[in-house]
GROMACS .gro file of C-alpha atoms in nm:
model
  303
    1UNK     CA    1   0.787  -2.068  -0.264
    2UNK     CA    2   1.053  -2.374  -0.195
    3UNK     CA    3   1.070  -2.623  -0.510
    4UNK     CA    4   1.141  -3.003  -0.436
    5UNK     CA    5   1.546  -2.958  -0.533
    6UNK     CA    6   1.580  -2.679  -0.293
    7UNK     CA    7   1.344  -2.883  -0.022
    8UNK     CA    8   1.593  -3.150  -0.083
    9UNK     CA    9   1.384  -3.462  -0.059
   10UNK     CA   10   1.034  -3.499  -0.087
   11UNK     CA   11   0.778  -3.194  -0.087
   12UNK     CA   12   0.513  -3.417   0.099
   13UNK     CA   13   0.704  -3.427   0.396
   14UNK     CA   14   0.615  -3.117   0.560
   15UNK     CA   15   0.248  -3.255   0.592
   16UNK     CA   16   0.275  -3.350   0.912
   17UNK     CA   17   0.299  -3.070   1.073
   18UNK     CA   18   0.019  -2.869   0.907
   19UNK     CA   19  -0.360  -2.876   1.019
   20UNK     CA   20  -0.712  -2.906   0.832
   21UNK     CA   21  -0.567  -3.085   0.496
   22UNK     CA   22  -0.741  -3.115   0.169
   23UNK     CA   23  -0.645  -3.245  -0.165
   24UNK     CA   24  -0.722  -3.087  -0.496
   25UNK     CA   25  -0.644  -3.168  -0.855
   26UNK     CA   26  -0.601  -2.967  -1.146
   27UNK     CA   27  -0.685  -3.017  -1.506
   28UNK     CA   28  -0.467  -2.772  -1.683
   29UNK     CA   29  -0.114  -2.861  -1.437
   30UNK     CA   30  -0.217  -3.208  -1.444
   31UNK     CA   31  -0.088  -3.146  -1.034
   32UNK     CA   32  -0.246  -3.247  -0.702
   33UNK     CA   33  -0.218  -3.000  -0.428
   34UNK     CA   34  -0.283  -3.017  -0.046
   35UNK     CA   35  -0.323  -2.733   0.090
   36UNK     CA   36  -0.319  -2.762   0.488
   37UNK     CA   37  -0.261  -2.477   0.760
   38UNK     CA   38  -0.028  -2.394   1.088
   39UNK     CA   39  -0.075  -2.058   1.248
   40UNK     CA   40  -0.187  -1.813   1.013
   41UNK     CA   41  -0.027  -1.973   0.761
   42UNK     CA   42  -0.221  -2.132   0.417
   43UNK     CA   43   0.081  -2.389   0.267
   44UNK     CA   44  -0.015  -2.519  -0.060
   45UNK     CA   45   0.214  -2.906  -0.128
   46UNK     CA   46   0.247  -3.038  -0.487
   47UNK     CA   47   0.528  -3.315  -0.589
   48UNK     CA   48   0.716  -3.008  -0.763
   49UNK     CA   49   0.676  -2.741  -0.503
   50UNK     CA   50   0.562  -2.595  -0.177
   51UNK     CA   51   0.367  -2.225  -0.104
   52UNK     CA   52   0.331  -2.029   0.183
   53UNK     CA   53   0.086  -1.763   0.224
   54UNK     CA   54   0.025  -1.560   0.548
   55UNK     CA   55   0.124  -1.189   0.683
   56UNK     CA   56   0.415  -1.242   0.870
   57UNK     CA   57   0.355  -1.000   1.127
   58UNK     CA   58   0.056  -1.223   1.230
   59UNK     CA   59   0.245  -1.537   1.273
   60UNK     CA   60   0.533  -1.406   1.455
   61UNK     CA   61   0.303  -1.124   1.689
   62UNK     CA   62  -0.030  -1.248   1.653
   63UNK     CA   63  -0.144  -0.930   1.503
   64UNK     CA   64  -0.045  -0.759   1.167
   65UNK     CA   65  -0.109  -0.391   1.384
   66UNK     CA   66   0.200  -0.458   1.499
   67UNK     CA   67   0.495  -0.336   1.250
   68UNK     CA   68   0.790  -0.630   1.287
   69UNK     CA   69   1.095  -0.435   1.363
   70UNK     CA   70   1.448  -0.648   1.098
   71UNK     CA   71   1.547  -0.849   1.404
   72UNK     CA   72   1.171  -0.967   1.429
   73UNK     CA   73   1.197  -1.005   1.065
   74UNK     CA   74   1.470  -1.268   1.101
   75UNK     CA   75   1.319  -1.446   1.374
   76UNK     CA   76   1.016  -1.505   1.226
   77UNK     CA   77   1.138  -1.713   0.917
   78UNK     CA   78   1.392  -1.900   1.178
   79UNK     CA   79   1.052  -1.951   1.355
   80UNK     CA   80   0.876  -2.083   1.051
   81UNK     CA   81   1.132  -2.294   0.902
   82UNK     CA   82   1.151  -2.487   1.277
   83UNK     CA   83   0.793  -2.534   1.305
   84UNK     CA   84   0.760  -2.617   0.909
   85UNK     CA   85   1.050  -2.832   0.909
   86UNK     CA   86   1.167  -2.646   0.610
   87UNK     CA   87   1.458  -2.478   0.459
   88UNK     CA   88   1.278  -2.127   0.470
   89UNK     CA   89   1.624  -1.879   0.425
   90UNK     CA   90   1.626  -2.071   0.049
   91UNK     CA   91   1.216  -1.971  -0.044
   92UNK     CA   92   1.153  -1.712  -0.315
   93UNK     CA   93   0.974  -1.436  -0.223
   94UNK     CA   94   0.687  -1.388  -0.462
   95UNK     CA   95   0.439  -1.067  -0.295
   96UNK     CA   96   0.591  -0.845  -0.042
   97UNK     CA   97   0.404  -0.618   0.161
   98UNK     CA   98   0.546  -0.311   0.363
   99UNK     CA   99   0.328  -0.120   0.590
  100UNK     CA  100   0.316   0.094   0.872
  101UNK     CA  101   0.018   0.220   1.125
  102UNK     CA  102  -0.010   0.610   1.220
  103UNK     CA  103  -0.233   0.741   1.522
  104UNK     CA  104  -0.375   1.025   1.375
  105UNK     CA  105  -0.585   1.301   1.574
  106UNK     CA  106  -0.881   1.195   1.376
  107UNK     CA  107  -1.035   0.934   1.199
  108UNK     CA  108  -0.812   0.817   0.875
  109UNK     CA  109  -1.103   0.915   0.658
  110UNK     CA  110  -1.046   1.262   0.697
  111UNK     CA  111  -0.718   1.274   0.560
  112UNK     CA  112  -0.804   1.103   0.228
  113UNK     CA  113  -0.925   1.446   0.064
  114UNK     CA  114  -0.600   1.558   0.067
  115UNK     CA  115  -0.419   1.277  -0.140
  116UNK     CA  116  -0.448   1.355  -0.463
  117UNK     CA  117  -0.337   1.098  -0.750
  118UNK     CA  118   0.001   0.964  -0.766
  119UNK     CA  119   0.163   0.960  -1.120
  120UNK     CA  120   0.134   0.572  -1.317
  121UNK     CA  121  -0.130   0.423  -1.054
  122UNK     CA  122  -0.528   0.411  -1.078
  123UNK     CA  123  -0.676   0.661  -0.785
  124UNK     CA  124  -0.985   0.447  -0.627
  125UNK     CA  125  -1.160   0.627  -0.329
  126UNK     CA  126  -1.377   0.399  -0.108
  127UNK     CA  127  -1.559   0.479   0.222
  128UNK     CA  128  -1.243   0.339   0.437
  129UNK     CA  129  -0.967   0.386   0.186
  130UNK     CA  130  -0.802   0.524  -0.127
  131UNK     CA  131  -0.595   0.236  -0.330
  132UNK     CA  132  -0.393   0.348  -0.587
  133UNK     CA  133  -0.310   0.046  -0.883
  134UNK     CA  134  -0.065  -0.032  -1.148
  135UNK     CA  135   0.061  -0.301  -1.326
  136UNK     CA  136   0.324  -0.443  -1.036
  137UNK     CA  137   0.199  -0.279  -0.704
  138UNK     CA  138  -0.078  -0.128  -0.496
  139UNK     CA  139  -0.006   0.175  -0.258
  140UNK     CA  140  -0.259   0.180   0.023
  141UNK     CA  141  -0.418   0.432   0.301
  142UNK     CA  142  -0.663   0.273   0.465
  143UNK     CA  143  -0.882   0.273   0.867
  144UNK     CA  144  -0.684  -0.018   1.017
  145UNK     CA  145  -0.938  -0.025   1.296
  146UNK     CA  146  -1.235  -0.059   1.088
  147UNK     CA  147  -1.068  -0.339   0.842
  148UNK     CA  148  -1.029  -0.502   1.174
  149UNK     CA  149  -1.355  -0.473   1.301
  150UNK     CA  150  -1.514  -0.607   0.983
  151UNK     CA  151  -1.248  -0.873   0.976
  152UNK     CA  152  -1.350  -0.991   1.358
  153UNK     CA  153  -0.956  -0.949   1.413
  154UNK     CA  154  -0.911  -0.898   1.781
  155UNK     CA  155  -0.769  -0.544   1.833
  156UNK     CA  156  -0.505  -0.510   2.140
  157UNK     CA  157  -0.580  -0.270   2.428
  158UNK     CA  158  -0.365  -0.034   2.347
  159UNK     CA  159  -0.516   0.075   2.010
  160UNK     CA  160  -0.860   0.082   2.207
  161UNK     CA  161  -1.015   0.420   2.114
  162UNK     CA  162  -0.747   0.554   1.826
  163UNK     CA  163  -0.747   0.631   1.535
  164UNK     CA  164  -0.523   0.421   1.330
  165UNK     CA  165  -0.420   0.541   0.953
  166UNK     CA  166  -0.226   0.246   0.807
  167UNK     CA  167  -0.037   0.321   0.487
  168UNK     CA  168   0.130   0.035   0.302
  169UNK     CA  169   0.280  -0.026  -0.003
  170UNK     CA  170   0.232  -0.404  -0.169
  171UNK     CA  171   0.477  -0.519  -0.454
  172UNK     CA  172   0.215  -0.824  -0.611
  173UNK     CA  173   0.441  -0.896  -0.944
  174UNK     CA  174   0.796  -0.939  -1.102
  175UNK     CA  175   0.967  -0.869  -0.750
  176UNK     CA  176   1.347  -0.915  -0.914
  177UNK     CA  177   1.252  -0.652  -1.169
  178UNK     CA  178   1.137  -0.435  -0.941
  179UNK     CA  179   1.405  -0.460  -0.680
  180UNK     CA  180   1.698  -0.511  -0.914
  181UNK     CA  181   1.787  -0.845  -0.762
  182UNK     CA  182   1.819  -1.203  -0.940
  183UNK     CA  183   1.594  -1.342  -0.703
  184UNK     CA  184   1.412  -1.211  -0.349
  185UNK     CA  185   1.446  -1.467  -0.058
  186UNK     CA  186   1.424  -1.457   0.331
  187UNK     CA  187   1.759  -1.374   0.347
  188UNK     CA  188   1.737  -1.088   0.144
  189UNK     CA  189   1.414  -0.937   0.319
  190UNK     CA  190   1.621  -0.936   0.641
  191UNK     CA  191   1.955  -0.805   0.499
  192UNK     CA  192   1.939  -0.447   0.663
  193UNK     CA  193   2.078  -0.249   0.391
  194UNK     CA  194   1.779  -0.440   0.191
  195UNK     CA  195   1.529  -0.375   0.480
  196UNK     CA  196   1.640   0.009   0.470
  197UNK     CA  197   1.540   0.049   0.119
  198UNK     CA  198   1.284  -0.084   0.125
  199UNK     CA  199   1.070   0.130   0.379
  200UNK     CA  200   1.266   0.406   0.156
  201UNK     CA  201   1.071   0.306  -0.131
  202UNK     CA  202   0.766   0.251   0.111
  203UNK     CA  203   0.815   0.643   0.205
  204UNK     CA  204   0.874   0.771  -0.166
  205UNK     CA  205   0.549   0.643  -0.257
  206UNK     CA  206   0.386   0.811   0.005
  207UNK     CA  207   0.549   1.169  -0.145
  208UNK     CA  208   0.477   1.099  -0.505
  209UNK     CA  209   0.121   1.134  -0.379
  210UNK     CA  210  -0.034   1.478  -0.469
  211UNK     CA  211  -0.110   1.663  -0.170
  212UNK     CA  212  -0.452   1.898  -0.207
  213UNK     CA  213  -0.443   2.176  -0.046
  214UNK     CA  214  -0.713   2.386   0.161
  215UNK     CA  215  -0.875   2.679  -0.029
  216UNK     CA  216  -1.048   3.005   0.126
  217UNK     CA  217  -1.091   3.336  -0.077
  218UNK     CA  218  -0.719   3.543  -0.013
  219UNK     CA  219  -0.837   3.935  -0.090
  220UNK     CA  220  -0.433   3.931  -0.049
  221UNK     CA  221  -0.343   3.719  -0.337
  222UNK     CA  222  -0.570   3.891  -0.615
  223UNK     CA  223  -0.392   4.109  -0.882
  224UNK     CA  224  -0.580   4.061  -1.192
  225UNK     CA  225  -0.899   3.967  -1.322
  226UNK     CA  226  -0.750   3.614  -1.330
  227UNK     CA  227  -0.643   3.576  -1.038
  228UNK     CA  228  -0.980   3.608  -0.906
  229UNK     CA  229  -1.130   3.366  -1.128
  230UNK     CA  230  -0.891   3.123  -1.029
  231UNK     CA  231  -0.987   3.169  -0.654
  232UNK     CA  232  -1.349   3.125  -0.789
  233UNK     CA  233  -1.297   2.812  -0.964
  234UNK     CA  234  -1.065   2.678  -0.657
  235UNK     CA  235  -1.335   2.703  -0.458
  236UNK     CA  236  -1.563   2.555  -0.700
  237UNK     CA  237  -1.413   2.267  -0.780
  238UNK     CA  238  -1.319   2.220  -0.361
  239UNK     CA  239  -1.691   2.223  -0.301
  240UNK     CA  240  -1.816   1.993  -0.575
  241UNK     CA  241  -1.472   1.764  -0.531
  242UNK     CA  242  -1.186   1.716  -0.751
  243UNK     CA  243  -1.287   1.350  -0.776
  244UNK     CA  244  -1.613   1.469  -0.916
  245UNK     CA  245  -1.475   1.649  -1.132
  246UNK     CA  246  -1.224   1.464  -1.336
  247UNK     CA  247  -1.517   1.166  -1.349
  248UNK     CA  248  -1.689   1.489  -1.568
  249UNK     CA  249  -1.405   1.525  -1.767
  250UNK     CA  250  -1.398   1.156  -1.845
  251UNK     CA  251  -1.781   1.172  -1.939
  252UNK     CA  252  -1.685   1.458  -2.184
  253UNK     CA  253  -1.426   1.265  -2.299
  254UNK     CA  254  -1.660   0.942  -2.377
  255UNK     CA  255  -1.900   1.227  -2.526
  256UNK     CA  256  -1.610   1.362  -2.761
  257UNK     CA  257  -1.702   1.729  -2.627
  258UNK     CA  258  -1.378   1.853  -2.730
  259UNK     CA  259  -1.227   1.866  -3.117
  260UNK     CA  260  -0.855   1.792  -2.963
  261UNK     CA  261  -0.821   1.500  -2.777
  262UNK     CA  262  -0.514   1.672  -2.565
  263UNK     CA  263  -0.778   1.914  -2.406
  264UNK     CA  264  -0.906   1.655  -2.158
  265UNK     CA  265  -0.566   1.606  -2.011
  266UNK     CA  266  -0.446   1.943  -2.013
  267UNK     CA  267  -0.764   2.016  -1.844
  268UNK     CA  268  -0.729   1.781  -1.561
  269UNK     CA  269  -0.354   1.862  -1.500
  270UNK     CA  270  -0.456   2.242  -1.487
  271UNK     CA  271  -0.682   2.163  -1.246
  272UNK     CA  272  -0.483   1.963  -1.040
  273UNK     CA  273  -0.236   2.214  -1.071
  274UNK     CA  274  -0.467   2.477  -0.912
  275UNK     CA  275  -0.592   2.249  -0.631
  276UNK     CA  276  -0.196   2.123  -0.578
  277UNK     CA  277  -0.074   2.210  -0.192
  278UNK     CA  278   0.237   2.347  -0.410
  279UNK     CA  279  -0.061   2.614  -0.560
  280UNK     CA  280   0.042   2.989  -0.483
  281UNK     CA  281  -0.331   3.007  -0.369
  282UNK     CA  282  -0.315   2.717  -0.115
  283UNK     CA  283  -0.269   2.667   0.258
  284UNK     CA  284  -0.133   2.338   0.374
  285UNK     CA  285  -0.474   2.204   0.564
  286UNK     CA  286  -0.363   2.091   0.930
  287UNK     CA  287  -0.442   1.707   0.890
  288UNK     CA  288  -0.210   1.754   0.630
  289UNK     CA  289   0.107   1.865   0.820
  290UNK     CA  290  -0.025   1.620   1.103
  291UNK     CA  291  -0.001   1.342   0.833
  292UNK     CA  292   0.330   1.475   0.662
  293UNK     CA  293   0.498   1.501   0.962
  294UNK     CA  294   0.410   1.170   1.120
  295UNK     CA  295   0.537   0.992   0.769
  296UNK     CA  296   0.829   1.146   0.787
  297UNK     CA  297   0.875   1.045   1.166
  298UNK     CA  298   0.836   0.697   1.045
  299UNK     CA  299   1.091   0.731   0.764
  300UNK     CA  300   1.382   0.883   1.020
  301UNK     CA  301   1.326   0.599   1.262
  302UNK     CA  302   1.183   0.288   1.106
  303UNK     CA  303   1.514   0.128   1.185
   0.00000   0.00000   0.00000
């Protein structure tokens, strides 16, 4: 976002060079916006201040598959600001997304039973993702292919036939807070030791994500009477689906089965405890190490 004292002149004046413009007023600003386009670009003009909205992978590659390396980074705002005719480097940052695509042997989906939840964030599983919420961001694995497809996004040649897990990491509020910084801008996205720490926070997340593990009967592993009923419940609660089951814990929770209220979330971190990849009764599934290992490929070379 650019305000008119850092535009240095008039805000209208980058409506030339923007396509499709409309005008809209509103009641509680008392403002008049037009809103026009260039590229993939939405830019939203008042008197006060100017807004950009668009992936900037798309408008410098013509495709957000594509991951935009720092140089690519920097020449994409010094490609904006010349066809904008705007002082871009001075812009705050308001939303910044950082992502990255993985071929996978098989289709994303059949990872997603092996991320568990991820401490502070809302777990939602959906046919072609798992989104995990909180207040400031929203960590993301989702079939890149298939948001394509339903998006009618053209899909280059050579991700023709893969499968394409894209994981990515969106900070949507308070960006200084979050980053430590007085303000974000251009200049900071594309400062490297900035751009480093960033995809280092984009690979934390991805590891503060409980990993399930895969469960078969171990004769091995069996000492005591308990042991065996743990095995038993493992396998249980692998076949009916941990998601399933905390959603029943919730619905005893709602039905006040319990006289403490503490037993519901002991309950659930038991059980997550049991199904964790860390579990002395686990074995780390194969999609799993495919996945882990690929991440961390990303994370040693995603200069």
């Amino acid at each position: 976002m650019l305000t008119r004292e850092q535009v240095g002149g008039s805000t209208w004046n980058c409506l030339p060079y923007l396509t499709n413009l409309s005008e809209t007023y509103h009641k509680d600003t008392g403002q008049t916006y037009i809103t026009g386009h260039r590229d993939n670009l939405r830019v939203s003009v008042s008197e006060r201040q100017i807004s950009i909205i668009g992936s900037l992978a798309k408008f410098f590659l013509g495709t957000n598959l594509h991951t935009l390396t720092l140089p690519d980074s920097s020449r994409a705002f010094e490609k904006m600001a010349d066809i904008l005719h705007l002082p871009i480097h001075k812009a705050e940052i308001r939303v910044i997304d950082i992502g990255h695509n993985i071929f996978t042997d098989y289709k994303p989906e059949r990872y997603y039973i092996n991320l568990g939840e991820s401490a502070g964030y809302n777990r939602l599983v959906q046919p072609k993702s798992i989104t995990y919420h909180t207040g400031k961001r929203k960590v993301k694995a989702y079939n890149k292919i298939a948001e394509c497809k339903k998006s009618r996004t053209l899909i280059p040649d050579v991700y023709a036939g893969k499968n394409v897990l894209r994981f990515e990491v969106c900070h949507t509020e308070r960006l200084p807070e979050q980053f430590n910084r007085a303000v974000i801008t251009p200049d900071t996205l594309t400062d490297e030791r900035f751009y480093m720490s960033m995809y280092d926070r984009w690979y934390k997340e991805y590891e503060a994500i409980e990993k399930i593990g895969l469960f078969n009967m171990d004769i091995s592993k069996i000492n005591t009477p308990k042991d065996y009923l743990d095995q038993l419940l493992i396998l249980a609660v692998q076949e009916k689906g941990l998601d399933n089951v905390l959603h029943h814990i919730e619905v005893m929770k709602e039905q006040k089965v319990f006289k403490h209220p503490a037993y519901y979330s002991n309950l659930k971190r038991d059980l997550k405890k049991l199904l964790s990849s860390n579990s002395p009764f686990a074995q780390e599934p194969e999609l799993l190490k495919e996945l882990n290992s690929k991440m961390e490929r990303v994370r040693r070379y995603y200069r």
